[in-house]
Short mmCIF file of C-alpha atoms and ligand atoms in Angstrom, two decimals:
data_model
loop_
_atom_site.label_atom_id
_atom_site.label_comp_id
_atom_site.label_asym_id
_atom_site.label_seq_id
_atom_site.Cartn_x
_atom_site.Cartn_y
_atom_site.Cartn_z
CA UNK A 25 120.71 106.52 123.52
CA UNK A 26 117.83 108.57 122.14
CA UNK A 27 114.70 108.81 124.30
CA UNK A 28 111.31 109.42 122.71
CA UNK A 29 107.61 108.95 123.35
CA UNK A 30 107.02 107.12 120.08
CA UNK A 31 109.44 105.27 117.83
CA UNK A 32 108.20 104.26 114.38
CA UNK A 33 110.20 101.40 112.83
CA UNK A 34 110.03 101.75 109.04
CA UNK A 35 109.35 104.76 106.81
CA UNK A 36 107.29 103.03 104.11
CA UNK A 37 103.60 103.96 103.69
CA UNK A 38 102.53 102.61 107.12
CA UNK A 39 105.35 104.26 109.07
CA UNK A 40 105.15 107.52 107.14
CA UNK A 41 101.38 107.77 107.71
CA UNK A 42 101.85 107.11 111.42
CA UNK A 43 104.54 109.77 111.77
CA UNK A 44 102.65 112.35 109.68
CA UNK A 45 99.48 111.83 111.71
CA UNK A 46 101.44 112.03 114.99
CA UNK A 47 102.92 115.31 113.85
CA UNK A 48 99.42 116.66 113.10
CA UNK A 49 98.48 115.65 116.67
CA UNK A 50 101.47 117.64 117.97
CA UNK A 51 103.35 114.53 119.09
CA UNK A 52 107.00 114.35 118.17
CA UNK A 53 108.44 110.99 117.15
CA UNK A 54 111.48 109.17 115.87
CA UNK A 55 111.31 107.24 112.60
CA UNK A 56 114.04 104.70 111.86
CA UNK A 57 114.46 103.01 108.48
CA UNK A 58 117.23 100.65 107.45
CA UNK A 59 117.16 102.03 103.90
CA UNK A 60 118.36 105.34 102.57
CA UNK A 61 115.72 107.05 100.44
CA UNK A 62 114.98 107.11 97.58
CA UNK A 63 114.81 103.32 97.74
CA UNK A 64 113.02 100.74 95.60
CA UNK A 65 110.37 98.35 96.91
CA UNK A 66 109.10 95.38 94.90
CA UNK A 67 105.48 96.26 94.20
CA UNK A 68 102.90 96.62 91.42
CA UNK A 69 103.07 100.39 92.03
CA UNK A 70 99.27 100.68 91.80
CA UNK A 71 97.88 103.44 94.02
CA UNK A 72 94.14 102.97 94.46
CA UNK A 73 91.71 105.72 95.42
CA UNK A 74 92.19 104.68 99.04
CA UNK A 75 95.72 106.10 98.98
CA UNK A 76 94.62 109.63 98.16
CA UNK A 77 91.71 109.39 100.60
CA UNK A 78 94.02 108.26 103.41
CA UNK A 79 96.55 111.04 102.76
CA UNK A 80 93.77 113.63 102.55
CA UNK A 81 92.51 112.49 105.94
CA UNK A 82 95.91 113.14 107.46
CA UNK A 83 96.22 116.50 105.74
CA UNK A 84 94.57 117.71 102.54
CA UNK A 85 97.75 119.50 101.48
CA UNK A 86 99.60 116.14 101.30
CA UNK A 87 96.94 114.81 98.94
CA UNK A 88 97.23 117.96 96.84
CA UNK A 89 101.00 117.58 96.62
CA UNK A 90 100.61 113.92 95.58
CA UNK A 91 98.27 115.00 92.77
CA UNK A 92 101.00 117.36 91.56
CA UNK A 93 103.74 114.71 91.61
CA UNK A 94 105.06 114.35 88.08
CA UNK A 95 106.41 110.81 88.17
CA UNK A 96 103.08 109.00 88.08
CA UNK A 97 100.49 107.86 85.53
CA UNK A 98 96.81 108.66 85.95
CA UNK A 99 94.67 105.54 85.98
CA UNK A 100 90.93 105.65 85.29
CA UNK A 101 90.06 101.99 85.57
CA UNK A 102 90.90 98.30 85.37
CA UNK A 103 90.87 95.87 82.48
CA UNK A 104 90.01 92.35 83.63
CA UNK A 105 90.84 89.41 81.39
CA UNK A 106 89.08 86.16 82.25
CA UNK A 107 90.57 82.69 81.75
CA UNK A 108 88.44 82.49 78.57
CA UNK A 109 90.44 85.56 77.36
CA UNK A 110 87.35 87.76 77.31
CA UNK A 111 88.37 91.24 78.39
CA UNK A 112 86.36 93.85 80.13
CA UNK A 113 87.15 97.49 80.95
CA UNK A 114 85.68 98.66 84.23
CA UNK A 115 86.12 102.35 85.01
CA UNK A 116 86.72 103.36 88.61
CA UNK A 117 83.95 105.90 88.25
CA UNK A 118 80.54 104.95 86.79
CA UNK A 119 80.27 108.28 84.92
CA UNK A 120 83.71 107.91 83.29
CA UNK A 121 83.73 109.35 79.79
CA UNK A 122 86.99 108.87 77.86
CA UNK A 123 86.30 112.00 75.78
CA UNK A 124 85.53 114.28 78.71
CA UNK A 125 87.45 113.25 81.77
CA UNK A 126 87.03 115.65 84.63
CA UNK A 127 88.39 115.89 88.15
CA UNK A 128 91.07 113.77 89.72
CA UNK A 129 91.47 110.18 88.50
CA UNK A 130 90.58 107.57 91.13
CA UNK A 131 93.93 105.85 90.82
CA UNK A 132 97.58 106.31 89.92
CA UNK A 133 100.51 104.12 89.03
CA UNK A 134 103.72 105.43 90.56
CA UNK A 135 107.02 103.62 91.03
CA UNK A 136 107.60 103.03 94.71
CA UNK A 137 111.01 104.61 94.46
CA UNK A 138 109.14 107.85 93.74
CA UNK A 139 106.01 107.40 95.87
CA UNK A 140 107.87 106.37 99.02
CA UNK A 141 110.36 109.15 98.49
CA UNK A 142 107.43 111.55 98.23
CA UNK A 143 106.26 110.34 101.66
CA UNK A 144 109.75 110.64 103.14
CA UNK A 145 110.00 114.17 101.75
CA UNK A 146 106.76 114.90 103.63
CA UNK A 147 108.40 113.56 106.81
CA UNK A 148 111.37 115.83 106.24
CA UNK A 149 109.08 118.85 106.07
CA UNK A 150 108.05 118.23 109.71
CA UNK A 151 110.47 119.57 112.35
CA UNK A 152 108.99 117.28 115.03
CA UNK A 153 109.79 114.13 113.11
CA UNK A 154 113.35 112.93 113.54
CA UNK A 155 114.18 110.55 110.71
CA UNK A 156 117.12 108.14 110.83
CA UNK A 157 117.88 106.54 107.47
CA UNK A 158 120.28 103.65 106.89
CA UNK A 159 119.69 102.48 110.46
CA UNK A 160 118.22 99.07 111.26
CA UNK A 161 116.33 98.09 114.41
CA UNK A 162 117.04 94.46 115.18
CA UNK A 163 116.61 93.95 118.92
CA UNK A 164 113.58 94.84 121.03
CA UNK A 165 113.58 94.60 124.82
CA UNK A 166 110.49 95.42 126.82
CA UNK A 167 111.44 97.28 129.99
CA UNK A 168 109.25 98.65 132.73
CA UNK A 169 109.04 102.14 131.24
CA UNK A 170 109.27 101.39 127.52
CA UNK A 171 110.95 99.48 124.73
CA UNK A 172 114.70 99.51 124.25
CA UNK A 173 115.34 99.21 120.52
CA UNK A 174 118.81 98.64 119.13
CA UNK A 175 120.57 97.68 115.91
CA UNK A 176 122.38 94.34 115.67
CA UNK A 177 125.69 95.77 116.87
CA UNK A 178 124.10 97.72 119.73
CA UNK A 179 125.69 100.91 118.39
CA UNK A 180 122.34 102.65 117.81
CA UNK A 181 119.67 102.61 120.49
CA UNK A 182 116.31 104.22 121.11
CA UNK A 183 114.21 104.12 124.23
CA UNK A 184 110.52 104.62 123.47
CA UNK A 185 107.37 104.57 125.57
CA UNK A 186 105.55 103.17 122.57
CA UNK A 187 106.59 101.43 119.34
CA UNK A 188 104.76 101.58 116.02
CA UNK A 189 106.01 98.64 113.99
CA UNK A 190 105.94 99.44 110.28
CA UNK A 191 108.84 97.47 108.88
CA UNK A 192 107.01 95.46 106.27
CA UNK A 193 106.43 91.87 105.28
CA UNK A 194 109.63 90.49 106.80
CA UNK A 195 109.26 92.15 110.19
CA UNK A 196 111.22 90.33 112.89
CA UNK A 197 109.11 92.14 115.53
CA UNK A 198 105.95 90.59 114.06
CA UNK A 199 107.44 87.11 114.37
CA UNK A 200 109.44 87.36 117.56
CA UNK A 201 107.30 89.62 119.72
CA UNK A 202 103.78 89.37 118.27
CA UNK A 203 104.21 85.67 117.45
CA UNK A 204 102.66 85.97 113.98
CA UNK A 205 104.22 83.63 111.46
CA UNK A 206 103.84 83.24 107.72
CA UNK A 207 101.09 80.76 106.76
CA UNK A 208 101.23 79.86 103.04
CA UNK A 209 97.43 79.91 102.67
CA UNK A 210 97.37 83.50 103.96
CA UNK A 211 100.41 84.76 102.06
CA UNK A 212 101.14 85.51 98.41
CA UNK A 213 104.39 85.40 96.52
CA UNK A 214 104.86 88.19 93.99
CA UNK A 215 107.42 89.09 91.37
CA UNK A 216 107.80 92.24 89.39
CA UNK A 217 109.83 93.71 86.52
CA UNK A 218 109.79 96.95 84.56
CA UNK A 219 109.43 96.71 80.79
CA UNK A 220 109.68 99.39 78.14
CA UNK A 221 107.74 99.26 74.88
CA UNK A 222 104.83 96.93 75.76
CA UNK A 223 102.12 97.61 73.19
CA UNK A 224 98.33 97.78 73.61
CA UNK A 225 98.36 99.80 76.84
CA UNK A 226 95.11 101.60 77.57
CA UNK A 227 95.08 105.30 76.61
CA UNK A 228 93.64 106.22 80.03
CA UNK A 229 96.08 104.23 82.09
CA UNK A 230 93.74 101.35 82.94
CA UNK A 231 95.65 98.77 84.93
CA UNK A 232 95.39 95.22 83.54
CA UNK A 233 94.70 92.08 85.57
CA UNK A 234 94.93 88.88 83.52
CA UNK A 235 93.44 85.84 85.23
CA UNK A 236 95.22 83.30 83.06
CA UNK A 237 94.11 79.71 83.46
CA UNK A 238 97.63 78.50 84.29
CA UNK A 239 97.95 81.00 87.15
CA UNK A 240 94.58 80.80 88.91
CA UNK A 241 93.91 81.74 91.65
CA UNK A 242 96.79 84.16 90.96
CA UNK A 243 97.11 86.65 88.14
CA UNK A 244 99.48 88.34 85.72
CA UNK A 245 99.40 92.14 85.66
CA UNK A 246 100.51 95.01 83.44
CA UNK A 247 100.33 98.46 85.03
CA UNK A 248 101.19 101.40 82.73
CA UNK A 249 103.79 103.92 83.92
CA UNK A 250 104.99 107.23 82.48
CA UNK A 251 107.51 107.29 79.61
CA UNK A 252 106.29 104.14 77.90
CA UNK A 253 107.25 101.89 80.81
CA UNK A 254 105.07 99.27 82.46
CA UNK A 255 105.18 97.39 85.74
CA UNK A 256 104.67 93.71 84.92
CA UNK A 257 104.28 90.93 87.46
CA UNK A 258 102.63 87.88 88.91
CA UNK A 259 101.10 87.28 92.30
CA UNK A 260 99.86 83.92 93.56
CA UNK A 261 99.09 82.23 96.88
CA UNK A 262 102.23 80.76 98.47
CA UNK A 263 100.38 77.51 99.24
CA UNK A 264 99.72 77.11 95.49
CA UNK A 265 103.34 77.97 94.63
CA UNK A 266 104.49 75.22 96.99
CA UNK A 267 101.93 72.66 95.83
CA UNK A 268 102.67 73.20 92.13
CA UNK A 269 106.40 73.78 92.77
CA UNK A 270 106.10 76.95 90.68
CA UNK A 271 109.08 79.02 89.64
CA UNK A 272 107.43 82.44 89.34
CA UNK A 273 110.27 84.03 87.40
CA UNK A 274 110.12 81.27 84.80
CA UNK A 275 106.31 81.41 84.74
CA UNK A 276 106.42 85.13 83.98
CA UNK A 277 109.09 84.79 81.32
CA UNK A 278 107.07 81.98 79.77
CA UNK A 279 103.92 84.12 79.58
CA UNK A 280 105.81 87.04 78.02
CA UNK A 281 107.53 84.81 75.46
CA UNK A 282 104.89 82.21 74.64
CA UNK A 283 101.38 83.30 75.57
CA UNK A 284 99.62 83.91 72.22
CA UNK A 285 98.42 87.42 73.20
CA UNK A 286 101.36 88.53 75.32
CA UNK A 287 104.09 87.45 72.93
CA UNK A 288 102.68 89.90 70.38
CA UNK A 289 102.39 92.72 72.95
CA UNK A 290 105.91 92.12 74.27
CA UNK A 291 107.44 91.53 70.81
CA UNK A 292 109.44 94.76 70.86
CA UNK A 293 109.52 95.27 74.62
CA UNK A 294 112.74 95.35 76.59
CA UNK A 295 113.33 94.52 80.20
CA UNK A 296 114.21 97.76 82.01
CA UNK A 297 115.04 96.20 85.41
CA UNK A 298 115.82 92.95 87.10
CA UNK A 299 112.98 90.57 88.03
CA UNK A 300 112.52 90.79 91.79
CA UNK A 301 110.26 88.99 94.24
CA UNK A 302 108.76 89.76 97.66
CA UNK A 303 106.04 88.46 99.96
CA UNK A 304 102.48 89.76 100.41
CA UNK A 305 101.12 89.07 103.93
CA UNK A 306 97.36 88.83 103.43
CA UNK A 307 94.59 90.04 105.68
CA UNK A 308 92.56 86.86 105.07
CA UNK A 309 92.80 85.97 108.74
CA UNK A 310 92.11 88.17 111.76
CA UNK A 311 95.11 88.58 114.01
CA UNK A 312 96.13 90.27 117.25
CA UNK A 313 97.87 93.42 116.06
CA UNK A 314 99.03 94.96 119.32
CA UNK A 315 100.40 94.19 122.74
CA UNK A 316 101.94 96.02 125.67
CA UNK A 317 103.56 99.18 124.28
CA UNK A 318 103.39 98.23 120.58
CA UNK A 319 101.15 98.27 117.50
CA UNK A 320 101.76 96.49 114.20
CA UNK A 321 100.85 98.39 111.03
CA UNK A 322 100.77 97.78 107.25
CA UNK A 323 102.45 94.61 106.01
CA UNK A 324 103.92 93.97 109.46
CA UNK A 325 100.25 93.56 110.53
CA UNK A 326 99.24 91.35 107.57
CA UNK A 327 96.75 93.80 106.07
CA UNK A 328 97.04 93.26 102.30
CA UNK A 329 93.75 92.82 100.44
CA UNK A 330 93.56 89.08 99.62
CA UNK A 331 91.81 89.55 96.27
CA UNK A 332 93.47 92.60 94.75
CA UNK A 333 96.90 92.39 96.43
CA UNK A 334 96.58 96.05 97.40
CA UNK A 335 98.42 96.95 100.57
CA UNK A 336 99.50 100.58 100.32
CA UNK A 337 96.08 102.03 101.16
CA UNK A 338 95.62 99.73 104.15
CA UNK A 339 99.16 100.50 105.31
CA UNK A 340 98.33 104.23 105.30
CA UNK A 341 95.03 103.67 107.09
CA UNK A 342 96.56 101.48 109.80
CA UNK A 343 99.46 103.90 110.32
CA UNK A 344 97.04 106.74 110.86
CA UNK A 345 94.91 104.72 113.29
CA UNK A 346 98.06 103.72 115.22
CA UNK A 347 99.00 107.38 115.62
CA UNK A 348 95.55 108.20 116.98
CA UNK A 349 95.77 105.33 119.46
CA UNK A 350 99.29 106.46 120.43
CA UNK A 351 97.91 109.89 121.26
CA UNK A 352 95.24 108.37 123.51
CA UNK A 353 97.79 106.13 125.28
CA UNK A 354 100.24 108.98 125.86
CA UNK A 355 97.51 111.18 127.24
CA UNK A 356 96.37 108.47 129.67
CA UNK A 357 99.96 107.32 130.27
CA UNK A 358 98.63 103.79 129.86
CA UNK A 359 100.27 101.31 127.47
CA UNK A 360 98.88 98.02 128.71
CA UNK A 361 97.92 95.38 126.15
CA UNK A 362 94.26 95.71 127.11
CA UNK A 363 94.34 99.41 126.16
CA UNK A 364 96.38 98.87 123.00
CA UNK A 365 93.69 96.43 121.83
CA UNK A 366 91.53 99.43 120.98
CA UNK A 367 93.88 99.80 118.02
CA UNK A 368 92.98 96.29 116.76
CA UNK A 369 89.30 97.06 117.19
CA UNK A 370 89.55 100.25 115.16
CA UNK A 371 91.65 98.68 112.38
CA UNK A 372 89.17 95.85 111.94
CA UNK A 373 86.21 98.22 112.28
CA UNK A 374 87.56 100.26 109.37
CA UNK A 375 89.14 97.53 107.21
CA UNK A 376 87.66 94.27 108.48
CA UNK A 377 84.50 94.08 106.34
CA UNK A 378 86.44 94.74 103.15
CA UNK A 379 89.17 92.23 104.03
CA UNK A 380 86.55 89.58 104.83
CA UNK A 381 84.73 90.18 101.58
CA UNK A 382 87.91 90.08 99.52
CA UNK A 383 88.79 86.77 101.16
CA UNK A 384 85.47 85.36 99.91
CA UNK A 385 85.96 86.80 96.42
CA UNK A 386 89.53 85.43 96.33
CA UNK A 387 88.07 81.94 96.80
CA UNK A 388 85.54 82.51 93.99
CA UNK A 389 88.31 83.60 91.60
CA UNK A 390 89.51 80.01 91.67
CA UNK A 391 86.36 78.90 89.84
CA UNK A 392 87.18 79.39 86.19
CA UNK A 393 83.63 78.89 84.89
CA UNK A 394 82.22 81.48 87.29
CA UNK A 395 84.82 84.00 86.24
CA UNK A 396 84.19 83.40 82.55
CA UNK A 397 80.45 83.64 83.06
CA UNK A 398 80.66 86.90 84.98
CA UNK A 399 82.88 88.41 82.33
CA UNK A 400 80.78 87.30 79.34
CA UNK A 401 77.62 88.59 80.95
CA UNK A 402 79.17 91.91 81.90
CA UNK A 403 80.44 92.42 78.36
CA UNK A 404 76.85 92.32 77.15
CA UNK A 405 75.22 94.11 80.03
CA UNK A 406 75.82 97.83 80.54
CA UNK A 407 73.97 97.85 83.86
CA UNK A 408 76.25 95.17 85.24
CA UNK A 409 79.34 97.08 84.07
CA UNK A 410 78.10 100.18 85.87
CA UNK A 411 77.39 98.12 88.95
CA UNK A 412 80.95 96.78 88.86
CA UNK A 413 82.26 100.35 88.65
CA UNK A 414 80.28 101.26 91.73
CA UNK A 415 81.76 98.25 93.49
CA UNK A 416 85.10 100.04 93.70
CA UNK A 417 83.45 102.42 96.13
CA UNK A 418 80.57 100.55 97.66
CA UNK A 419 81.45 97.60 99.78
CA UNK A 420 77.77 96.65 100.10
CA UNK A 421 77.56 96.28 96.33
CA UNK A 422 80.69 94.12 96.29
CA UNK A 423 78.97 91.77 98.71
CA UNK A 424 76.64 90.84 95.85
CA UNK A 425 79.50 89.04 94.13
CA UNK A 426 79.55 86.44 96.90
CA UNK A 427 75.78 85.77 96.79
CA UNK A 428 74.37 82.96 94.58
CA UNK A 429 71.22 85.07 94.02
CA UNK A 430 73.32 87.63 92.14
CA UNK A 431 74.36 85.00 89.57
CA UNK A 432 70.84 83.60 89.34
CA UNK A 433 69.51 87.06 88.47
CA UNK A 434 72.16 87.44 85.79
CA UNK A 435 71.28 84.06 84.31
CA UNK A 436 67.66 85.07 84.06
CA UNK A 437 68.38 88.52 82.70
CA UNK A 438 71.17 88.18 80.15
CA UNK A 439 70.35 91.24 78.05
C1 FAD B 24 104.96 91.92 94.08
C2 FAD B 24 104.12 92.87 94.88
C3 FAD B 24 103.19 93.68 94.23
C4 FAD B 24 102.39 94.57 94.97
N1 FAD B 24 101.57 95.43 94.30
C5 FAD B 24 100.84 96.35 94.99
C6 FAD B 24 100.07 97.33 94.30
O1 FAD B 24 100.08 97.43 93.06
N2 FAD B 24 99.34 98.19 95.05
C7 FAD B 24 99.32 98.14 96.41
O2 FAD B 24 98.59 98.93 97.04
N3 FAD B 24 100.09 97.25 97.09
C8 FAD B 24 100.86 96.37 96.41
N4 FAD B 24 101.68 95.49 97.09
C9 FAD B 24 101.70 95.55 98.56
C10 FAD B 24 102.53 96.75 99.05
O3 FAD B 24 103.81 96.71 98.47
C11 FAD B 24 102.64 96.72 100.58
O4 FAD B 24 101.39 96.42 101.14
C12 FAD B 24 103.15 98.04 101.15
O5 FAD B 24 104.45 98.32 100.71
C13 FAD B 24 103.11 98.00 102.69
O6 FAD B 24 103.69 99.15 103.23
P1 FAD B 24 104.47 99.09 104.62
O7 FAD B 24 104.80 100.49 104.96
O8 FAD B 24 103.70 98.27 105.59
O9 FAD B 24 105.79 98.25 104.33
P2 FAD B 24 107.00 98.56 103.34
O10 FAD B 24 106.56 99.34 102.19
O11 FAD B 24 107.63 97.24 103.07
O12 FAD B 24 107.99 99.46 104.19
C14 FAD B 24 108.71 98.93 105.27
C15 FAD B 24 109.92 99.80 105.55
O13 FAD B 24 110.57 99.29 106.72
C16 FAD B 24 111.97 99.31 106.53
N5 FAD B 24 112.56 98.27 107.37
C17 FAD B 24 112.49 96.93 107.22
N6 FAD B 24 113.13 96.30 108.22
C18 FAD B 24 113.62 97.27 109.03
C19 FAD B 24 114.38 97.24 110.24
N7 FAD B 24 114.74 96.09 110.81
N8 FAD B 24 114.71 98.41 110.79
C20 FAD B 24 114.34 99.59 110.23
N9 FAD B 24 113.63 99.66 109.10
C21 FAD B 24 113.26 98.52 108.51
C22 FAD B 24 112.16 99.06 105.04
O14 FAD B 24 113.39 99.58 104.59
C23 FAD B 24 110.96 99.80 104.46
O15 FAD B 24 111.27 101.12 104.08
C24 FAD B 24 102.50 94.61 96.38
C25 FAD B 24 103.44 93.80 97.02
C26 FAD B 24 104.26 92.95 96.29
C27 FAD B 24 105.28 92.11 96.99
#
């Protein structure tokens, strides 16, 4: 049996961030992942600006190394397509100039097989992080002085004063210990495939979100990757999938083959992977994320943005916060649930406002007319387009989207 102060279950973005931050706080830890890296993870592969910010906060040199990673596409913005089929390019930065791009792009698209392996390589650079790959943690027993964690056969065991749970959307710990269960109205189903040769991709790597009428409140996406590849997928609320008895794989194949715009763009495209699906646990409901001697992070803590489906940034943020709380607990030698709750408070202090706002915007996205109106107006109105760019950074500006007065002003000023 291995004894440690902190055991991190999972080496995805949440677990890696936790371990890397612990190492920067001079706390050694054990990280256990059931996979052997490099491993794939079903995802849109979109890395928002939050990802770089989070890594820079752990250590600027990690952010610098990510910027140097070859296997990623720079992304300077998003193309939204409304149900009316009006399309609008919104740059991540209001001063974006396609002819004179300067600095670091605000986003990247990077296959998870590469991005997560980048993070694991960072773990391997740290002598105080002991990483076990190909090793699952399946049983968790709370004892007086810590958690006993073992695999199903009981052949591998770790005793830890504190556990950081970072094992993703299907975490058994989340269900069995924290008592958090999947609720279809707070959960999305997503599928993804890689295609080669999709035409009409944006020259500056804009990611594309298509709010097709048949999929609302979900969307179809195309995210450009290096070497002429694209990540293509669908994400939609699980409650809607159930109600409409949707087969997402069929829905996606139908769009690619029959949608009047997409069938042209996919005419010469070839499928470069299988079509895989996975769950997205949404942060549209506040939950208890910790208890005696444990903290849930990333998808295991249901922290995915309910509007955009982004979870990597929030996974990194929560992992880092968990490491900081772990340091405080170890120093005080106090792991009671009441103390661990400071972790919940900090996570929701940092991410709560944005999650709440995205929940409200997610509900608005269901209203086709509102979407079409917003898009049509923005196409004509430069000021509004600039405002939308700023919304990627400014949460207070994004709040405007949920206020009726915002739409009234646009109605009165449609220049
Ligand atoms: C279809 C789809 C599209 C998405 N698109 C995007 C996007 O474009 N951008 C974005 O930001 N987010 C996206 N997300 C969300 C994103 O994938 C997650 O939020 C993110 O991966 C969460 O990171 P994590 O570290 O919490 O979990 P994960 O990345 O799932 O990592 C969990 C790790 O735990 C390990 N593990 C699991 N069980 C055990 C066990 N019992 N013992 C040991 N190890 C275990 C796994 O092997 C894995 O390595 C998407 C999700 C889906 C499903």
